[in-house]
mmCIF file of C-alpha atoms in Angstrom:
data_model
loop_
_atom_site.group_PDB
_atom_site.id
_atom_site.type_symbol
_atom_site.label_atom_id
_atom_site.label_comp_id
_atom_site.label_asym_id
_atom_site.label_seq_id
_atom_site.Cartn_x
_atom_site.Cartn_y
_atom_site.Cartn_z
ATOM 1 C CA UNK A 24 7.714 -53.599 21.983
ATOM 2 C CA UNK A 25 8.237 -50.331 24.676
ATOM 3 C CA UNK A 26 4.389 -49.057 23.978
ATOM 4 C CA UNK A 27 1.683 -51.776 22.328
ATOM 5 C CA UNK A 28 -1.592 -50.902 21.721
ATOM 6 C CA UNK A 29 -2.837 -51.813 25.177
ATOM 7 C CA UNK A 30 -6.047 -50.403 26.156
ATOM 8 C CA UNK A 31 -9.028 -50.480 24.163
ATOM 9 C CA UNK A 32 -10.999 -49.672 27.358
ATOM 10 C CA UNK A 33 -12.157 -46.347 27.985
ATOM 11 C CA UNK A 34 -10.147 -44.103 30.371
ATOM 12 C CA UNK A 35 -12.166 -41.684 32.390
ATOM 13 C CA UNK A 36 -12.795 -37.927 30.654
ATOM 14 C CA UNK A 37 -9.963 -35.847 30.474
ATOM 15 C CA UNK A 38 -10.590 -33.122 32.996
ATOM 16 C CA UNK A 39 -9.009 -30.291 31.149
ATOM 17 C CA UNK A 40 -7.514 -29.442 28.148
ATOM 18 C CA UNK A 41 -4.132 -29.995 28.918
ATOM 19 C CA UNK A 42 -4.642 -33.647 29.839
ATOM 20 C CA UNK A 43 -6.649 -33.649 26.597
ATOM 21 C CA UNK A 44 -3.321 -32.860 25.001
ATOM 22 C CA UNK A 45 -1.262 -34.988 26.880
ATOM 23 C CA UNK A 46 -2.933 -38.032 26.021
ATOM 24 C CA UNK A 47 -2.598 -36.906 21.759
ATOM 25 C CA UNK A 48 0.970 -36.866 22.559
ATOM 26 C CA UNK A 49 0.915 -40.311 24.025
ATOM 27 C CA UNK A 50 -1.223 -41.598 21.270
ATOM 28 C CA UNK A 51 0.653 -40.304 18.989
ATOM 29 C CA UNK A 52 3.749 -41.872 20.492
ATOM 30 C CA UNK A 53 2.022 -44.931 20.342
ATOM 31 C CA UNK A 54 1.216 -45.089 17.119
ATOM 32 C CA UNK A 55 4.383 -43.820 16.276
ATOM 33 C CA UNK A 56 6.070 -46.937 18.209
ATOM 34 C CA UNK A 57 4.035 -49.311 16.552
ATOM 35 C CA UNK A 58 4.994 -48.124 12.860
ATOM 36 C CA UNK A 59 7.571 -50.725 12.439
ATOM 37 C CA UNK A 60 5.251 -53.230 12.981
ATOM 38 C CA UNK A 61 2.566 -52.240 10.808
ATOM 39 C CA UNK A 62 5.537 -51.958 7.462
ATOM 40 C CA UNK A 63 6.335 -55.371 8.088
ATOM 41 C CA UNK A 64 2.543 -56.974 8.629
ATOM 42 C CA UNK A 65 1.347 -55.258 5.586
ATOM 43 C CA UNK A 66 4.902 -55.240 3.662
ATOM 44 C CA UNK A 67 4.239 -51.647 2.369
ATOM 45 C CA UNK A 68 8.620 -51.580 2.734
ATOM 46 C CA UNK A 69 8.432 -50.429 -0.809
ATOM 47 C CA UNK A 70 5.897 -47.854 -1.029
ATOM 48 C CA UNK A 71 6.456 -45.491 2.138
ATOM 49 C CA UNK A 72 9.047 -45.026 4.608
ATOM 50 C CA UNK A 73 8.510 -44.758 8.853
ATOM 51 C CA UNK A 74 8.879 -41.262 8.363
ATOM 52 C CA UNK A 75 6.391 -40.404 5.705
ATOM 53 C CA UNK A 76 4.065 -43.049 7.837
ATOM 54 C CA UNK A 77 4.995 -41.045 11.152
ATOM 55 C CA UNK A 78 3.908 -37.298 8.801
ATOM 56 C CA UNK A 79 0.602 -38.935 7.655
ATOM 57 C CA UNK A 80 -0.035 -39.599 10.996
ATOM 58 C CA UNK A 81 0.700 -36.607 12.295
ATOM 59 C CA UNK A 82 -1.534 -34.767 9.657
ATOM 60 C CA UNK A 83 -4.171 -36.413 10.543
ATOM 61 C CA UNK A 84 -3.899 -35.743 14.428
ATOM 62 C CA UNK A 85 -3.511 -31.678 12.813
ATOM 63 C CA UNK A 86 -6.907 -32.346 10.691
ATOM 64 C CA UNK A 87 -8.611 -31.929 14.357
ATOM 65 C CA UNK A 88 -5.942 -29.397 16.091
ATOM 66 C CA UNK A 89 -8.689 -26.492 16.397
ATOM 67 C CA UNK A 90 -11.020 -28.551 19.224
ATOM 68 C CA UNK A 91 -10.991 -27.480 22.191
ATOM 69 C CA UNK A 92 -13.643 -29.324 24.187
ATOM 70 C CA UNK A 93 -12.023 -32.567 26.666
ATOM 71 C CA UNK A 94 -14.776 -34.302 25.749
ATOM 72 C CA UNK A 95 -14.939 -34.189 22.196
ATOM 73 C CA UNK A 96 -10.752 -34.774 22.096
ATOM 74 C CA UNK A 97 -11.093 -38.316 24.692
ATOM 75 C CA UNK A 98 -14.252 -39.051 21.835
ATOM 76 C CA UNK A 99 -11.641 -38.796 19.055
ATOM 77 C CA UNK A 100 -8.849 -40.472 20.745
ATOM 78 C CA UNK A 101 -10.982 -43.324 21.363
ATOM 79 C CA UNK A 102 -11.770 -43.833 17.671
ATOM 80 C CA UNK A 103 -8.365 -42.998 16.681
ATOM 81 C CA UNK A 104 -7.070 -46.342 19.652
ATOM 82 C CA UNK A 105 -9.864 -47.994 18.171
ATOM 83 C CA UNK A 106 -8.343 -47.294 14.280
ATOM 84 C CA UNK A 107 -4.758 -48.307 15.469
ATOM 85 C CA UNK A 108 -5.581 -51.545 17.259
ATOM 86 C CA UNK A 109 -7.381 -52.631 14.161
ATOM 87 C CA UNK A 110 -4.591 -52.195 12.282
ATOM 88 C CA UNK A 111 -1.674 -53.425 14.640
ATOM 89 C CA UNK A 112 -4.007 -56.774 15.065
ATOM 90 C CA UNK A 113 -4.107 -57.126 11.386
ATOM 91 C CA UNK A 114 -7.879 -57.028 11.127
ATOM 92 C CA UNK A 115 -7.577 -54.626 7.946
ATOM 93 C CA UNK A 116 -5.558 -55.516 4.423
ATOM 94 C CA UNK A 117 -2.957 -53.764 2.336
ATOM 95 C CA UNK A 118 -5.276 -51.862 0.250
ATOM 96 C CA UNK A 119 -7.274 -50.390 3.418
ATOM 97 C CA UNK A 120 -4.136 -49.235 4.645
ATOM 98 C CA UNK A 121 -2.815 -47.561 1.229
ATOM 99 C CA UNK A 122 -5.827 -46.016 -0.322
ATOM 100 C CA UNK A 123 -6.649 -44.861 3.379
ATOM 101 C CA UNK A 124 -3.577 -43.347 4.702
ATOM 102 C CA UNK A 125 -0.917 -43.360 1.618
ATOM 103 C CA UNK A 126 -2.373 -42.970 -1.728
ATOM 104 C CA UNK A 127 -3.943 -39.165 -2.736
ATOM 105 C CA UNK A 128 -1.325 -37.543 -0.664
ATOM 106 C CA UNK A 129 0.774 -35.006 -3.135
ATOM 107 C CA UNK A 130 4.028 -35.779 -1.056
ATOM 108 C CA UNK A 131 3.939 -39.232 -1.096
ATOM 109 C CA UNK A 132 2.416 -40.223 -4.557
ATOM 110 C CA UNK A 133 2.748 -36.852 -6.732
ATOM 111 C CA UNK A 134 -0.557 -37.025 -9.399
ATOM 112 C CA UNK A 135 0.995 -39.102 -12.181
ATOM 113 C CA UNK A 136 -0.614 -36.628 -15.054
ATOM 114 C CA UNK A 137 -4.039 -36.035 -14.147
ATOM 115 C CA UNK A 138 -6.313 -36.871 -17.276
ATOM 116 C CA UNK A 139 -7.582 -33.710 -19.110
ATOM 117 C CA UNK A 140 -10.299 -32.836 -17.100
ATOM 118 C CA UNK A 141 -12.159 -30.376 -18.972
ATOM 119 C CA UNK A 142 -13.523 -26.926 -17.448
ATOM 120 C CA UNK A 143 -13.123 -25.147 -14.238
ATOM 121 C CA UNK A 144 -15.898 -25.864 -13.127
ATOM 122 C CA UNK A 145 -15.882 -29.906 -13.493
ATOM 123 C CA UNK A 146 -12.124 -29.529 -11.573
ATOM 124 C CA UNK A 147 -14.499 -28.260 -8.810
ATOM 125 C CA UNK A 148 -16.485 -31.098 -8.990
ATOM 126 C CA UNK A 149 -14.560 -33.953 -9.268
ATOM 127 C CA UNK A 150 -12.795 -32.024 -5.813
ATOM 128 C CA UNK A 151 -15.728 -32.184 -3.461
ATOM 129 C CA UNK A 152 -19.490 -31.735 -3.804
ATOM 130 C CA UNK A 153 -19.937 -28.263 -2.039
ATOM 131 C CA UNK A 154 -17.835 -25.369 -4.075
ATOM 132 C CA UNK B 23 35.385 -34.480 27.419
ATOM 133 C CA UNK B 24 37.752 -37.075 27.453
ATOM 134 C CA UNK B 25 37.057 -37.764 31.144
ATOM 135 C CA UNK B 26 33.510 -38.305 30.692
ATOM 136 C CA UNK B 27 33.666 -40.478 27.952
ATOM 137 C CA UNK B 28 36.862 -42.696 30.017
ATOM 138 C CA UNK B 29 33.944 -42.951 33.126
ATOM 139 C CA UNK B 30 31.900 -44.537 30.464
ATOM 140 C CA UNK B 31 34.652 -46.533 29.033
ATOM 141 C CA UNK B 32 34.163 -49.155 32.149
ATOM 142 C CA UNK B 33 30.376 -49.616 31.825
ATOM 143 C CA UNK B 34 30.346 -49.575 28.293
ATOM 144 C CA UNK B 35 32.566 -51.374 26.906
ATOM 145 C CA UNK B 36 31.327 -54.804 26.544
ATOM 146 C CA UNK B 37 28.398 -53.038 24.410
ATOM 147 C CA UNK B 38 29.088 -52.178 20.527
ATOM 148 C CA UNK B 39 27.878 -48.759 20.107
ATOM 149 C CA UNK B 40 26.242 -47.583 16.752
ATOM 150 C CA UNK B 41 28.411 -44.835 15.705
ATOM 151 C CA UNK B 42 31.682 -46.596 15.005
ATOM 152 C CA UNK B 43 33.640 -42.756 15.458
ATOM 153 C CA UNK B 44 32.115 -43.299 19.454
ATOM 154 C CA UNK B 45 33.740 -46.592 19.551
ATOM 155 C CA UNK B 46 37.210 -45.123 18.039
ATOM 156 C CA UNK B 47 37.411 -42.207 20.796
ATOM 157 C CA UNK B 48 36.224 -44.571 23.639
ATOM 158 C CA UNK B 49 39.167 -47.101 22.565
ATOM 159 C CA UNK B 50 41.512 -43.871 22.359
ATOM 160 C CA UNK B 51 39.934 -42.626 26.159
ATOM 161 C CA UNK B 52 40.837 -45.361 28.005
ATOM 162 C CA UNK B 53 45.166 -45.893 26.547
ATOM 163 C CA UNK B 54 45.375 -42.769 27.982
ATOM 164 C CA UNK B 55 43.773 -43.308 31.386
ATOM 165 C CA UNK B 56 44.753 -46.929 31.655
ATOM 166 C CA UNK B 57 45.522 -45.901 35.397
ATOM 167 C CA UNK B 58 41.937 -45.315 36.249
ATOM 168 C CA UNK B 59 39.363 -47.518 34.554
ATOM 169 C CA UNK B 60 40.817 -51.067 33.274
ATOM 170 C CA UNK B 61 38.215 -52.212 31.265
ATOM 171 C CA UNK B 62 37.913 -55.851 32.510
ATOM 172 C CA UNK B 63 36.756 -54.453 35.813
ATOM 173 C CA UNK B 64 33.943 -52.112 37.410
ATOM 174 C CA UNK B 65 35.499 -49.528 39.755
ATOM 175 C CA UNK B 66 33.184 -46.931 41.063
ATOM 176 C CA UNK B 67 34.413 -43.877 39.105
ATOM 177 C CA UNK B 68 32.753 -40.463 40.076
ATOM 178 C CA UNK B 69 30.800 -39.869 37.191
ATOM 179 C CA UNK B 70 30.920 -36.545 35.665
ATOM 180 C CA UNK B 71 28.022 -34.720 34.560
ATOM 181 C CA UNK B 72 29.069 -32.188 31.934
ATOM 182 C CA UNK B 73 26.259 -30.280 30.816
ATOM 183 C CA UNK B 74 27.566 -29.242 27.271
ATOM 184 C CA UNK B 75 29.125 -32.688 26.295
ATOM 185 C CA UNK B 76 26.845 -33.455 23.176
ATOM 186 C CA UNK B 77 29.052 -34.513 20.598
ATOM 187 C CA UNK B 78 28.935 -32.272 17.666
ATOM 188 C CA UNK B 79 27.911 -34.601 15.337
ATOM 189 C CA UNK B 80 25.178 -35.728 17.849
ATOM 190 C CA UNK B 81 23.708 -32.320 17.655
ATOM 191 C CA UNK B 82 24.793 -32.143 13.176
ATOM 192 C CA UNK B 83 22.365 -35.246 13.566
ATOM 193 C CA UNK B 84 19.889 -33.649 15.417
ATOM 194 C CA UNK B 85 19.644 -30.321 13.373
ATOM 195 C CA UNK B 86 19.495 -32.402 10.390
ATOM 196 C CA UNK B 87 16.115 -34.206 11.612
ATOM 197 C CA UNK B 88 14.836 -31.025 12.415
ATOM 198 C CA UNK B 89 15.275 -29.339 9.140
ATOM 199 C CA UNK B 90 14.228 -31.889 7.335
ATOM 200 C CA UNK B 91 10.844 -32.417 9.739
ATOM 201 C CA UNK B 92 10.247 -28.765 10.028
ATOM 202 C CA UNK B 93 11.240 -28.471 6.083
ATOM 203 C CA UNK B 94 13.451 -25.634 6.533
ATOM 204 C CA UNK B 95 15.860 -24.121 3.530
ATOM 205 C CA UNK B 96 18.926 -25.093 3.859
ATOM 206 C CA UNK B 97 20.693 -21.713 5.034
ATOM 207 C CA UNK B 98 18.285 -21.522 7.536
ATOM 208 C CA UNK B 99 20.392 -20.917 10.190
ATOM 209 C CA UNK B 100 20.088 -24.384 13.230
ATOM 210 C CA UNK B 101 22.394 -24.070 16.082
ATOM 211 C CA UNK B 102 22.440 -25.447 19.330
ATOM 212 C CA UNK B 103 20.519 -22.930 21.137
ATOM 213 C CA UNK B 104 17.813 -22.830 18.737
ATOM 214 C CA UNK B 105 14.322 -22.836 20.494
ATOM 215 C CA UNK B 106 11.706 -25.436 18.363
ATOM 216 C CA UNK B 107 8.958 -22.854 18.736
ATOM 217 C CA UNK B 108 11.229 -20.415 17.612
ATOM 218 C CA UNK B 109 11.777 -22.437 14.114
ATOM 219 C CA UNK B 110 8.200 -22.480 13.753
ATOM 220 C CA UNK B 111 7.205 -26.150 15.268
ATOM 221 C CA UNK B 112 4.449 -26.156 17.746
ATOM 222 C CA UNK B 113 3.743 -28.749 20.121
ATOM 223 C CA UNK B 114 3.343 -32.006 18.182
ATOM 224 C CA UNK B 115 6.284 -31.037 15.709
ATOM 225 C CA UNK B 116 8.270 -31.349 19.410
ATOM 226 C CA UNK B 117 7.039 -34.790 19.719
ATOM 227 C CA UNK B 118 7.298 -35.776 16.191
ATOM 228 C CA UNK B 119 10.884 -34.838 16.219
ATOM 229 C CA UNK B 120 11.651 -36.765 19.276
ATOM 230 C CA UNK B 121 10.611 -39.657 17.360
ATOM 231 C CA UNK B 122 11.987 -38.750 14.691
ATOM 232 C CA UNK B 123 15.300 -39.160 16.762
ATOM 233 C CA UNK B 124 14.331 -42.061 18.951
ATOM 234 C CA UNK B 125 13.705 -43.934 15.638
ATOM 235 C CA UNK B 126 17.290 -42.100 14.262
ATOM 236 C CA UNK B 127 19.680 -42.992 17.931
ATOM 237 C CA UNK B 128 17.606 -46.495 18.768
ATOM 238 C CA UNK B 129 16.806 -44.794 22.000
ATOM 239 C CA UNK B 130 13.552 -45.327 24.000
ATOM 240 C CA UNK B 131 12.484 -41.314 25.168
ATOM 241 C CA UNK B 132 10.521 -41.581 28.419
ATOM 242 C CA UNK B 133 7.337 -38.945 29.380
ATOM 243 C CA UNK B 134 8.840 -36.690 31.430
ATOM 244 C CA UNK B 135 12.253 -36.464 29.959
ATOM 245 C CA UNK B 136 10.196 -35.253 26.635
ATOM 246 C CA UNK B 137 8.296 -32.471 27.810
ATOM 247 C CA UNK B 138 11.135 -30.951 28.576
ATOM 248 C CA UNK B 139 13.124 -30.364 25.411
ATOM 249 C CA UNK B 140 12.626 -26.865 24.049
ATOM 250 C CA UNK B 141 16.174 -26.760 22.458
ATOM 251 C CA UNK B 142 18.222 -28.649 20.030
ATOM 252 C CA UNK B 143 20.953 -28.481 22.572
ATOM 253 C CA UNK B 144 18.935 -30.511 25.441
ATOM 254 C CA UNK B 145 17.619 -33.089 22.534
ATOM 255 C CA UNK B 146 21.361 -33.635 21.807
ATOM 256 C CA UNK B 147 22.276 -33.833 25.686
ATOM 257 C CA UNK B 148 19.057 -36.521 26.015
ATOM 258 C CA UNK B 149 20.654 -38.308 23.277
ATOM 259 C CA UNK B 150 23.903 -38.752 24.750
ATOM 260 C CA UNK B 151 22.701 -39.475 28.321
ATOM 261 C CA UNK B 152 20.554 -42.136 26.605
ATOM 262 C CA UNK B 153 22.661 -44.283 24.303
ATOM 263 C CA UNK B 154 25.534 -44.008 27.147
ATOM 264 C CA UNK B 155 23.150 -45.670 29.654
ATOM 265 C CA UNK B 156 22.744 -48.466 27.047
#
């Protein structure tokens, strides 16, 4: 494979931002590359394609897009590596990976009739603790 | 055109490309310049570097993948010249897309070659440059 999940050391700190960015964009690549192999260790052929895979991933990069500090970006890029290799080396299971990263999305698995759930302000609830 | 894909013709020919139309007009290239590149041997042919040689359905390809990824309408309008930025991607749409298309073409994009596409015409170009090198 062009780009395996090779370094689980830790570079030194990004100096600025822009090497902060450059090294999301090779992450990103990376875990882009390594798609293929994750369908076929976890056989989720059936229940996502690469390119929803490669649009979950990419959302979740965008979940952080507003940092700006080096520092903070190398932290999260370090967990993210961290994330990946554990996956590529098949140290999680199927279910980790789906009710992680595939199920809950609206694109991928549209709610399949959400139950009756009573008043606006229990719809609030079940969403998150703080409305 | 024609020329540029006949250089190829010599180089390339023992490979089986993907797109079985690229095969058909390589075949067609070299009967008509069966005095310059015989296919069973490897003459030094002057290769010609013509900027705005993406095949069109190359760049139909391309504009797809970016319509789909950037989940345009449909008479949104995608040429060739069309800047990403301009269609509303930013940065890691650009890369998303190029793997969108290295996954699509089978190609391997390198660093540099990648920060450089603003343009659906220049992803198009990288494309062909790519899977001719192959």
């Amino acid at each position: 494979m062009a780009s395996t999940v090779k370094y689980v050391r830790v570079p030194p700190n990004s100096v600025s931002l822009e090497e902060a960015r450059r090294r999301v964009f090779e992450f990103f690549k990376t875990a882009c590359r390594s798609i293929p192999t994750i369908m076929e260790i976890y056989n989720i052929d059936d229940v996502v394609t690469p390119t929803q895979l490669r649009a979950i991933v990419a959302s979740e990069i965008r979940k952080n897009a507003h940092i700006t500090n080096p520092k903070v970006i190398d932290m999260l890029l370090f967990k993210g590596t961290e994330e990946l290799s554990n996956i590529v080396e098949h140290a999680k299971q199927r279910h980790h990976i789906l009710g992680q990263y595939v199920l809950g999305r609206p694109e991928i698995t549209p709610d399949t009739g959400t139950k009756d759930q009573g008043s606006e302000y229990l719809k609030n609830f079940f969403r998150s603790n703080y409305f | 055109m024609a020329s540029f894909t006949a250089s190829s013709v010599s180089l390339s020919s023992a490979f089986c490309s993907f797109k079985q139309s690229q095969a058909s007009n390589l075949r067609k290239a070299s009967v008509s310049f069966s005095g310059k590149s015989f296919p069973s041997h490897r003459l030094p042919l002057p290769r010609f570097r013509v900027s705005c040689a993406a095949k069109p359905e190359t760049v139909n390809k391309v504009v797809e993948i970016v319509k789909k990824q950037l989940a345009l309408p449909d008479d949104r309008e995608v040429c060739g010249d069309s800047k990403f930025q301009v269609l509303g991607a930013d940065s890691l749409d650009t890369v998303e897309i190029v793997m969108g298309l290295e996954e699509e073409f089978g190609i391997c994009v390198e660093e540099e070659s990648a920060q450089s596409i603003t343009t659906v015409q220049e992803a198009a170009d990288l494309i062909e440059e790519l899977l001719e090198k192959k």
